[in-house]
Amino acid sequence: MLSIAFVPSIALLVAGVALAGYLLYNAVAARTFISKVHDSATIAVQFFASVQQERQLTLTDLATNGSVQPQLAQVRAKTDSTGAGQAQNLSGLYDQAPPRVQASINQTAANLAQLPEFRAKVDAHQVSLLDAYTFYNRILDTYTDGLLGVAEGTPDAKTAYLRATAMPLFVAADQMARSVALASGGIANGGLSDDEFSAFIATTGAYHAGFDNAVPEMIPTVAQQYSALKASPAWATVTSVEKSIIDGNHRSLPAGVTAQQWQAASTQVAGALMNLYIQQSTNATNVEIDTGNQMLVTAIAAGAAAIILALLVTIIAWRMSSRLVRRLHRLREETLEMADTQLPDLVGRVRNGEDVDLETEMSFLDHGEDEIGQVADAFNKAQQTAVAAAVDEAKTREGTSKVFLNIAHRSQVLVHRQLKALDEAERKQEDPDQLDLLFKLDHLSTRARRNAENLIILGGERPGRQWRNPVALADLIRGATAETEDYARVNVGKMPAVAVNGPVVADLIHLLAELIDNATSFSPPQSRVEVWGDVVGRGVVLEIEDQGLGMEPEQIDELNAMLADPPDFGVMALSQEPRLGLFVVARLASRHGISVTLRPSAYGGTRAIVLVRSELLTPVPLADEPEPAAPVPSQGQTASHPSLPVRRPQAVPSAEETARQVAGSLAQAQAQVDAAGSNGNGNGGRVDLFRPQREPRYEQQQPREPQQPQGRTGQHRAAPQPARPPQENRAPQDTRSRPQQGPLSPDRPQLPRRRRQQNLAPQLRTDEVPYEAPSSYEPREDPDLARSRLASFQQGTRRARDTDPAATDFFGERR
């Protein structure tokens, strides 16, 4: 590889660069510079004419208080356009230009940068005629100095002389335009001042003398055109106005000459004079181009031998290097294909748990055993290492996920069995204090089951609880409320008469339970959490509002972004504040297309808005519409008197179990409904209509270690709990009749038996086994209902005895 690079380099250095490099470089540089100067002449002439016209109109505008503003605006736009093109040409000449030309280019750029500010002063009439005249003259003088620098920097003496003889024509043409601009502004202003008159005489005499002195150096065609111009009527009109002003009549034009005639004549003469300069300068440029071509030919001839020799060496080097380049291109394409397509696809499949045969599906690069082949082998090893790391990572993640999901499933089964045992204990217990303890254990167990379901959801699977039939929204809300620890503080308002499709029920209960538990955890213990719903155009909206401390707007925006687009669980696990509760809500909402949004509450807390799409809802038959929620507690009911706990809806039992457990009486079912609706609070009584009679079936999932529900992590902490928790009015938690596990006590009457699903909504019933009424029906008073009423009476009297009468007002409220 080194020999391929050294052979052409050494040959070209020895045979060609030393012989022809210097001459060739000088010839090309000179010709390039000449060409750029020639190409920029056209734009330069347009720029000169535009600046001269803007100068004349500016002086007229200042003299007439803005009478020529439309014409001036057009000329300014033209000046900006030509100035931009001229600046671009000058930047291309800058590196090769002599120092004097570079200084002129810098000064021209500075003058153009001041042009917008100066125009603003002109429009505000903050400058005088002479100041405006001087400003525009400075722009043209700077460019004139640059042209003189180009003439001085020309390497050929003949060309330099021709350029020097062309410059007086340019200076004289500009002097003529200056005198016209100064005269037009002065006459429009009512006459020239002394300074303006002196400047007019100087510029007029200078341009006449300049042309007279330049006539001997003019090329024949330019001299003929100059003679014709002096004999033209336009020249006579211009000179007559000049003579009139010099003779002292500088307040008006001479007789027989109108302003339009004078302006037209002066424009024609100025253009003709500038054209004379262009022709004279073009002649010098053509001569300079011819000289540069001759220098280029000489340099080419001098280096011809070196080029022929270098060509032979280059052919040899090309044949060797082309093969190397082709191999490198193939290595590059194959490596990019492997890195951009094959490797990411393979790693993605491995991470998704697919079985991948690395020996057959991995493609290896084969480029021989030389240096390029060694580079390809290095890429192969890198690919193998990356895939092996991805395989190990996927196996580790899969194993860890399976372990934690298995733990979560086992915990869920144990909690479900624990709930069944608590139901049995609650049904047999009569002591109010023991019942109160059992109820607390029941709710803690329900929360533990929800934590296990959180791990299952985070593991990418679905919880085992499922519904086949739609469930009324009001029942679903009560079930979600029952899964929160401070259910007594939740006030459920009136819900629309709609039902939620069965496959969505479990996830929606879980979602609402997380939000309600979040609201109760981050709000003062004596405050209420309001839950209400209504029908909107796109479905049903549910709002959960607490009275806590709220969150910062930035934090609300961050959480709303997470709820709208839940990130990868690995990102959540690595963050300092995982917010697992809201992350579970985001996962569930994303699964069913439910919208969850957090907003500041009018009470200072936070309002969670849940929008359930119409596709997830179904109407409730008229006969099974849920009853309106109970009214808001009266003025005498305080936070220390919580409502009865509520059970969340459970999965509908199978038809086989229903047929096995069909028994009981209608009176018992009616007593259960009465007891469930006896609570005066808005969240209703304890509802066990959806408790499954069997353990739910679960798929093998990957659990995670249960964590305390995070809820709204990082927003605000709940107010400190009081030293003495509030007493609760509780009725019996479960009025269902179950098959007895042992004989009844001798002093207790036989309990009535009920038929399963007798009190369920039609959507929740299973119709595999039809129900037949018993032949004999003797309604009796339900012992559980009696026990509930007695327990409520005892707790009420106990609170009355514990309350200080002096600390309450007439309505029983705390002072």
mmCIF file with all atom_site columns, C-alpha atoms in Angstrom, residues 473-604:
data_model
loop_
_atom_site.group_PDB
_atom_site.id
_atom_site.type_symbol
_atom_site.label_atom_id
_atom_site.label_alt_id
_atom_site.label_comp_id
_atom_site.label_asym_id
_atom_site.label_entity_id
_atom_site.label_seq_id
_atom_site.pdbx_PDB_ins_code
_atom_site.Cartn_x
_atom_site.Cartn_y
_atom_site.Cartn_z
_atom_site.occupancy
_atom_site.B_iso_or_equiv
_atom_site.pdbx_formal_charge
_atom_site.auth_seq_id
_atom_site.auth_comp_id
_atom_site.auth_asym_id
_atom_site.auth_atom_id
_atom_site.pdbx_PDB_model_num
ATOM 1   C CA . LEU A 1 473 ? -70.237 2.254  34.886 1.00 0.00 ? 473 LEU A CA 1
ATOM 2   C CA . ALA A 1 474 ? -71.607 3.070  38.342 1.00 0.00 ? 474 ALA A CA 1
ATOM 3   C CA . ASP A 1 475 ? -70.802 -0.449 39.585 1.00 0.00 ? 475 ASP A CA 1
ATOM 4   C CA . LEU A 1 476 ? -67.359 -0.211 38.049 1.00 0.00 ? 476 LEU A CA 1
ATOM 5   C CA . ILE A 1 477 ? -66.657 3.092  39.827 1.00 0.00 ? 477 ILE A CA 1
ATOM 6   C CA . ARG A 1 478 ? -67.754 1.664  43.155 1.00 0.00 ? 478 ARG A CA 1
ATOM 7   C CA . GLY A 1 479 ? -65.499 -1.339 42.614 1.00 0.00 ? 479 GLY A CA 1
ATOM 8   C CA . ALA A 1 480 ? -62.529 0.913  41.863 1.00 0.00 ? 480 ALA A CA 1
ATOM 9   C CA . THR A 1 481 ? -63.267 3.001  44.960 1.00 0.00 ? 481 THR A CA 1
ATOM 10  C CA . ALA A 1 482 ? -63.347 -0.137 47.094 1.00 0.00 ? 482 ALA A CA 1
ATOM 11  C CA . GLU A 1 483 ? -59.727 -0.892 46.159 1.00 0.00 ? 483 GLU A CA 1
ATOM 12  C CA . THR A 1 484 ? -58.410 2.336  47.742 1.00 0.00 ? 484 THR A CA 1
ATOM 13  C CA . GLU A 1 485 ? -57.284 2.594  51.326 1.00 0.00 ? 485 GLU A CA 1
ATOM 14  C CA . ASP A 1 486 ? -59.183 5.809  52.166 1.00 0.00 ? 486 ASP A CA 1
ATOM 15  C CA . TYR A 1 487 ? -62.365 4.786  50.361 1.00 0.00 ? 487 TYR A CA 1
ATOM 16  C CA . ALA A 1 488 ? -64.416 6.587  53.038 1.00 0.00 ? 488 ALA A CA 1
ATOM 17  C CA . ARG A 1 489 ? -63.172 9.965  51.752 1.00 0.00 ? 489 ARG A CA 1
ATOM 18  C CA . VAL A 1 490 ? -64.272 9.306  48.172 1.00 0.00 ? 490 VAL A CA 1
ATOM 19  C CA . ASN A 1 491 ? -67.569 10.843 47.127 1.00 0.00 ? 491 ASN A CA 1
ATOM 20  C CA . VAL A 1 492 ? -68.951 9.360  43.899 1.00 0.00 ? 492 VAL A CA 1
ATOM 21  C CA . GLY A 1 493 ? -71.437 11.550 42.079 1.00 0.00 ? 493 GLY A CA 1
ATOM 22  C CA . LYS A 1 494 ? -74.086 10.590 39.557 1.00 0.00 ? 494 LYS A CA 1
ATOM 23  C CA . MET A 1 495 ? -72.796 8.418  36.734 1.00 0.00 ? 495 MET A CA 1
ATOM 24  C CA . PRO A 1 496 ? -74.266 8.137  33.215 1.00 0.00 ? 496 PRO A CA 1
ATOM 25  C CA . ALA A 1 497 ? -76.362 5.072  32.439 1.00 0.00 ? 497 ALA A CA 1
ATOM 26  C CA . VAL A 1 498 ? -73.784 3.296  30.307 1.00 0.00 ? 498 VAL A CA 1
ATOM 27  C CA . ALA A 1 499 ? -71.910 0.030  30.617 1.00 0.00 ? 499 ALA A CA 1
ATOM 28  C CA . VAL A 1 500 ? -68.298 -0.817 29.870 1.00 0.00 ? 500 VAL A CA 1
ATOM 29  C CA . ASN A 1 501 ? -67.488 -3.717 27.577 1.00 0.00 ? 501 ASN A CA 1
ATOM 30  C CA . GLY A 1 502 ? -66.327 -6.815 29.425 1.00 0.00 ? 502 GLY A CA 1
ATOM 31  C CA . PRO A 1 503 ? -62.733 -7.030 28.126 1.00 0.00 ? 503 PRO A CA 1
ATOM 32  C CA . VAL A 1 504 ? -62.106 -3.442 29.301 1.00 0.00 ? 504 VAL A CA 1
ATOM 33  C CA . VAL A 1 505 ? -63.627 -3.724 32.787 1.00 0.00 ? 505 VAL A CA 1
ATOM 34  C CA . ALA A 1 506 ? -60.628 -5.135 34.672 1.00 0.00 ? 506 ALA A CA 1
ATOM 35  C CA . ASP A 1 507 ? -58.151 -2.652 33.219 1.00 0.00 ? 507 ASP A CA 1
ATOM 36  C CA . LEU A 1 508 ? -60.488 0.326  33.697 1.00 0.00 ? 508 LEU A CA 1
ATOM 37  C CA . ILE A 1 509 ? -61.135 -0.627 37.334 1.00 0.00 ? 509 ILE A CA 1
ATOM 38  C CA . HIS A 1 510 ? -57.406 -0.883 37.876 1.00 0.00 ? 510 HIS A CA 1
ATOM 39  C CA . LEU A 1 511 ? -56.782 2.455  36.143 1.00 0.00 ? 511 LEU A CA 1
ATOM 40  C CA . LEU A 1 512 ? -59.421 4.310  38.168 1.00 0.00 ? 512 LEU A CA 1
ATOM 41  C CA . ALA A 1 513 ? -58.302 2.670  41.410 1.00 0.00 ? 513 ALA A CA 1
ATOM 42  C CA . GLU A 1 514 ? -54.758 3.927  40.858 1.00 0.00 ? 514 GLU A CA 1
ATOM 43  C CA . LEU A 1 515 ? -55.976 7.470  40.188 1.00 0.00 ? 515 LEU A CA 1
ATOM 44  C CA . ILE A 1 516 ? -58.377 7.487  43.168 1.00 0.00 ? 516 ILE A CA 1
ATOM 45  C CA . ASP A 1 517 ? -55.726 6.045  45.473 1.00 0.00 ? 517 ASP A CA 1
ATOM 46  C CA . ASN A 1 518 ? -53.325 8.672  44.165 1.00 0.00 ? 518 ASN A CA 1
ATOM 47  C CA . ALA A 1 519 ? -55.834 11.424 44.959 1.00 0.00 ? 519 ALA A CA 1
ATOM 48  C CA . THR A 1 520 ? -56.462 10.193 48.515 1.00 0.00 ? 520 THR A CA 1
ATOM 49  C CA . SER A 1 521 ? -52.745 9.690  49.220 1.00 0.00 ? 521 SER A CA 1
ATOM 50  C CA . PHE A 1 522 ? -51.725 13.218 48.216 1.00 0.00 ? 522 PHE A CA 1
ATOM 51  C CA . SER A 1 523 ? -54.503 15.196 49.877 1.00 0.00 ? 523 SER A CA 1
ATOM 52  C CA . PRO A 1 524 ? -55.231 16.034 53.534 1.00 0.00 ? 524 PRO A CA 1
ATOM 53  C CA . PRO A 1 525 ? -56.930 13.221 55.487 1.00 0.00 ? 525 PRO A CA 1
ATOM 54  C CA . GLN A 1 526 ? -59.951 15.368 56.327 1.00 0.00 ? 526 GLN A CA 1
ATOM 55  C CA . SER A 1 527 ? -60.571 16.400 52.702 1.00 0.00 ? 527 SER A CA 1
ATOM 56  C CA . ARG A 1 528 ? -62.861 14.742 50.198 1.00 0.00 ? 528 ARG A CA 1
ATOM 57  C CA . VAL A 1 529 ? -62.048 13.260 46.802 1.00 0.00 ? 529 VAL A CA 1
ATOM 58  C CA . GLU A 1 530 ? -64.786 13.885 44.255 1.00 0.00 ? 530 GLU A CA 1
ATOM 59  C CA . VAL A 1 531 ? -65.499 11.451 41.423 1.00 0.00 ? 531 VAL A CA 1
ATOM 60  C CA . TRP A 1 532 ? -68.110 12.173 38.791 1.00 0.00 ? 532 TRP A CA 1
ATOM 61  C CA . GLY A 1 533 ? -68.797 11.411 35.167 1.00 0.00 ? 533 GLY A CA 1
ATOM 62  C CA . ASP A 1 534 ? -70.758 12.625 32.196 1.00 0.00 ? 534 ASP A CA 1
ATOM 63  C CA . VAL A 1 535 ? -71.409 11.772 28.580 1.00 0.00 ? 535 VAL A CA 1
ATOM 64  C CA . VAL A 1 536 ? -69.473 13.772 25.982 1.00 0.00 ? 536 VAL A CA 1
ATOM 65  C CA . GLY A 1 537 ? -69.273 13.687 22.213 1.00 0.00 ? 537 GLY A CA 1
ATOM 66  C CA . ARG A 1 538 ? -66.491 11.091 22.049 1.00 0.00 ? 538 ARG A CA 1
ATOM 67  C CA . GLY A 1 539 ? -67.621 8.846  24.898 1.00 0.00 ? 539 GLY A CA 1
ATOM 68  C CA . VAL A 1 540 ? -67.772 9.235  28.680 1.00 0.00 ? 540 VAL A CA 1
ATOM 69  C CA . VAL A 1 541 ? -65.525 11.502 30.715 1.00 0.00 ? 541 VAL A CA 1
ATOM 70  C CA . LEU A 1 542 ? -64.688 10.690 34.340 1.00 0.00 ? 542 LEU A CA 1
ATOM 71  C CA . GLU A 1 543 ? -63.124 13.310 36.607 1.00 0.00 ? 543 GLU A CA 1
ATOM 72  C CA . ILE A 1 544 ? -61.277 12.617 39.857 1.00 0.00 ? 544 ILE A CA 1
ATOM 73  C CA . GLU A 1 545 ? -60.516 15.759 41.852 1.00 0.00 ? 545 GLU A CA 1
ATOM 74  C CA . ASP A 1 546 ? -58.625 16.059 45.130 1.00 0.00 ? 546 ASP A CA 1
ATOM 75  C CA . GLN A 1 547 ? -57.955 18.999 47.426 1.00 0.00 ? 547 GLN A CA 1
ATOM 76  C CA . GLY A 1 548 ? -54.227 18.558 47.967 1.00 0.00 ? 548 GLY A CA 1
ATOM 77  C CA . LEU A 1 549 ? -51.304 20.871 47.311 1.00 0.00 ? 549 LEU A CA 1
ATOM 78  C CA . GLY A 1 550 ? -51.206 20.295 43.558 1.00 0.00 ? 550 GLY A CA 1
ATOM 79  C CA . MET A 1 551 ? -48.163 20.148 41.306 1.00 0.00 ? 551 MET A CA 1
ATOM 80  C CA . GLU A 1 552 ? -45.978 22.542 39.394 1.00 0.00 ? 552 GLU A CA 1
ATOM 81  C CA . PRO A 1 553 ? -47.013 23.245 35.773 1.00 0.00 ? 553 PRO A CA 1
ATOM 82  C CA . GLU A 1 554 ? -43.780 21.729 34.464 1.00 0.00 ? 554 GLU A CA 1
ATOM 83  C CA . GLN A 1 555 ? -44.398 18.530 36.401 1.00 0.00 ? 555 GLN A CA 1
ATOM 84  C CA . ILE A 1 556 ? -47.983 18.326 35.142 1.00 0.00 ? 556 ILE A CA 1
ATOM 85  C CA . ASP A 1 557 ? -46.761 18.711 31.552 1.00 0.00 ? 557 ASP A CA 1
ATOM 86  C CA . GLU A 1 558 ? -44.158 16.009 32.099 1.00 0.00 ? 558 GLU A CA 1
ATOM 87  C CA . LEU A 1 559 ? -46.696 13.580 33.558 1.00 0.00 ? 559 LEU A CA 1
ATOM 88  C CA . ASN A 1 560 ? -49.231 14.317 30.811 1.00 0.00 ? 560 ASN A CA 1
ATOM 89  C CA . ALA A 1 561 ? -46.574 13.550 28.218 1.00 0.00 ? 561 ALA A CA 1
ATOM 90  C CA . MET A 1 562 ? -45.883 10.234 29.926 1.00 0.00 ? 562 MET A CA 1
ATOM 91  C CA . LEU A 1 563 ? -49.614 9.412  30.110 1.00 0.00 ? 563 LEU A CA 1
ATOM 92  C CA . ALA A 1 564 ? -50.044 10.196 26.419 1.00 0.00 ? 564 ALA A CA 1
ATOM 93  C CA . ASP A 1 565 ? -46.995 8.185  25.316 1.00 0.00 ? 565 ASP A CA 1
ATOM 94  C CA . PRO A 1 566 ? -45.759 5.733  27.970 1.00 0.00 ? 566 PRO A CA 1
ATOM 95  C CA . PRO A 1 567 ? -42.002 5.211  27.694 1.00 0.00 ? 567 PRO A CA 1
ATOM 96  C CA . ASP A 1 568 ? -40.155 1.930  27.891 1.00 0.00 ? 568 ASP A CA 1
ATOM 97  C CA . PHE A 1 569 ? -40.267 0.367  31.329 1.00 0.00 ? 569 PHE A CA 1
ATOM 98  C CA . GLY A 1 570 ? -36.479 0.215  31.408 1.00 0.00 ? 570 GLY A CA 1
ATOM 99  C CA . VAL A 1 571 ? -36.364 4.012  31.201 1.00 0.00 ? 571 VAL A CA 1
ATOM 100 C CA . MET A 1 572 ? -38.851 4.254  34.084 1.00 0.00 ? 572 MET A CA 1
ATOM 101 C CA . ALA A 1 573 ? -36.872 1.806  36.189 1.00 0.00 ? 573 ALA A CA 1
ATOM 102 C CA . LEU A 1 574 ? -33.654 3.778  35.738 1.00 0.00 ? 574 LEU A CA 1
ATOM 103 C CA . SER A 1 575 ? -35.145 7.150  36.649 1.00 0.00 ? 575 SER A CA 1
ATOM 104 C CA . GLN A 1 576 ? -34.856 8.625  40.123 1.00 0.00 ? 576 GLN A CA 1
ATOM 105 C CA . GLU A 1 577 ? -38.638 8.906  40.493 1.00 0.00 ? 577 GLU A CA 1
ATOM 106 C CA . PRO A 1 578 ? -40.180 5.915  38.690 1.00 0.00 ? 578 PRO A CA 1
ATOM 107 C CA . ARG A 1 579 ? -43.828 6.998  39.221 1.00 0.00 ? 579 ARG A CA 1
ATOM 108 C CA . LEU A 1 580 ? -44.927 3.390  38.812 1.00 0.00 ? 580 LEU A CA 1
ATOM 109 C CA . GLY A 1 581 ? -48.560 4.145  39.644 1.00 0.00 ? 581 GLY A CA 1
ATOM 110 C CA . LEU A 1 582 ? -49.017 6.633  36.848 1.00 0.00 ? 582 LEU A CA 1
ATOM 111 C CA . PHE A 1 583 ? -46.875 4.486  34.585 1.00 0.00 ? 583 PHE A CA 1
ATOM 112 C CA . VAL A 1 584 ? -49.327 1.610  35.083 1.00 0.00 ? 584 VAL A CA 1
ATOM 113 C CA . VAL A 1 585 ? -52.162 4.035  34.313 1.00 0.00 ? 585 VAL A CA 1
ATOM 114 C CA . ALA A 1 586 ? -50.367 5.059  31.107 1.00 0.00 ? 586 ALA A CA 1
ATOM 115 C CA . ARG A 1 587 ? -49.890 1.433  30.070 1.00 0.00 ? 587 ARG A CA 1
ATOM 116 C CA . LEU A 1 588 ? -53.561 0.581  30.667 1.00 0.00 ? 588 LEU A CA 1
ATOM 117 C CA . ALA A 1 589 ? -54.787 3.745  28.936 1.00 0.00 ? 589 ALA A CA 1
ATOM 118 C CA . SER A 1 590 ? -52.567 3.100  25.917 1.00 0.00 ? 590 SER A CA 1
ATOM 119 C CA . ARG A 1 591 ? -53.798 -0.483 25.678 1.00 0.00 ? 591 ARG A CA 1
ATOM 120 C CA . HIS A 1 592 ? -57.444 0.571  25.205 1.00 0.00 ? 592 HIS A CA 1
ATOM 121 C CA . GLY A 1 593 ? -57.054 4.043  23.702 1.00 0.00 ? 593 GLY A CA 1
ATOM 122 C CA . ILE A 1 594 ? -58.264 5.783  26.865 1.00 0.00 ? 594 ILE A CA 1
ATOM 123 C CA . SER A 1 595 ? -57.170 9.386  27.364 1.00 0.00 ? 595 SER A CA 1
ATOM 124 C CA . VAL A 1 596 ? -55.892 10.408 30.819 1.00 0.00 ? 596 VAL A CA 1
ATOM 125 C CA . THR A 1 597 ? -55.003 14.052 31.444 1.00 0.00 ? 597 THR A CA 1
ATOM 126 C CA . LEU A 1 598 ? -53.952 15.891 34.615 1.00 0.00 ? 598 LEU A CA 1
ATOM 127 C CA . ARG A 1 599 ? -55.110 19.445 35.233 1.00 0.00 ? 599 ARG A CA 1
ATOM 128 C CA . PRO A 1 600 ? -54.833 21.842 38.188 1.00 0.00 ? 600 PRO A CA 1
ATOM 129 C CA . SER A 1 601 ? -57.914 21.825 40.389 1.00 0.00 ? 601 SER A CA 1
ATOM 130 C CA . ALA A 1 602 ? -59.834 24.924 41.423 1.00 0.00 ? 602 ALA A CA 1
ATOM 131 C CA . TYR A 1 603 ? -59.309 23.777 45.019 1.00 0.00 ? 603 TYR A CA 1
ATOM 132 C CA . GLY A 1 604 ? -55.545 23.844 44.659 1.00 0.00 ? 604 GLY A CA 1
#
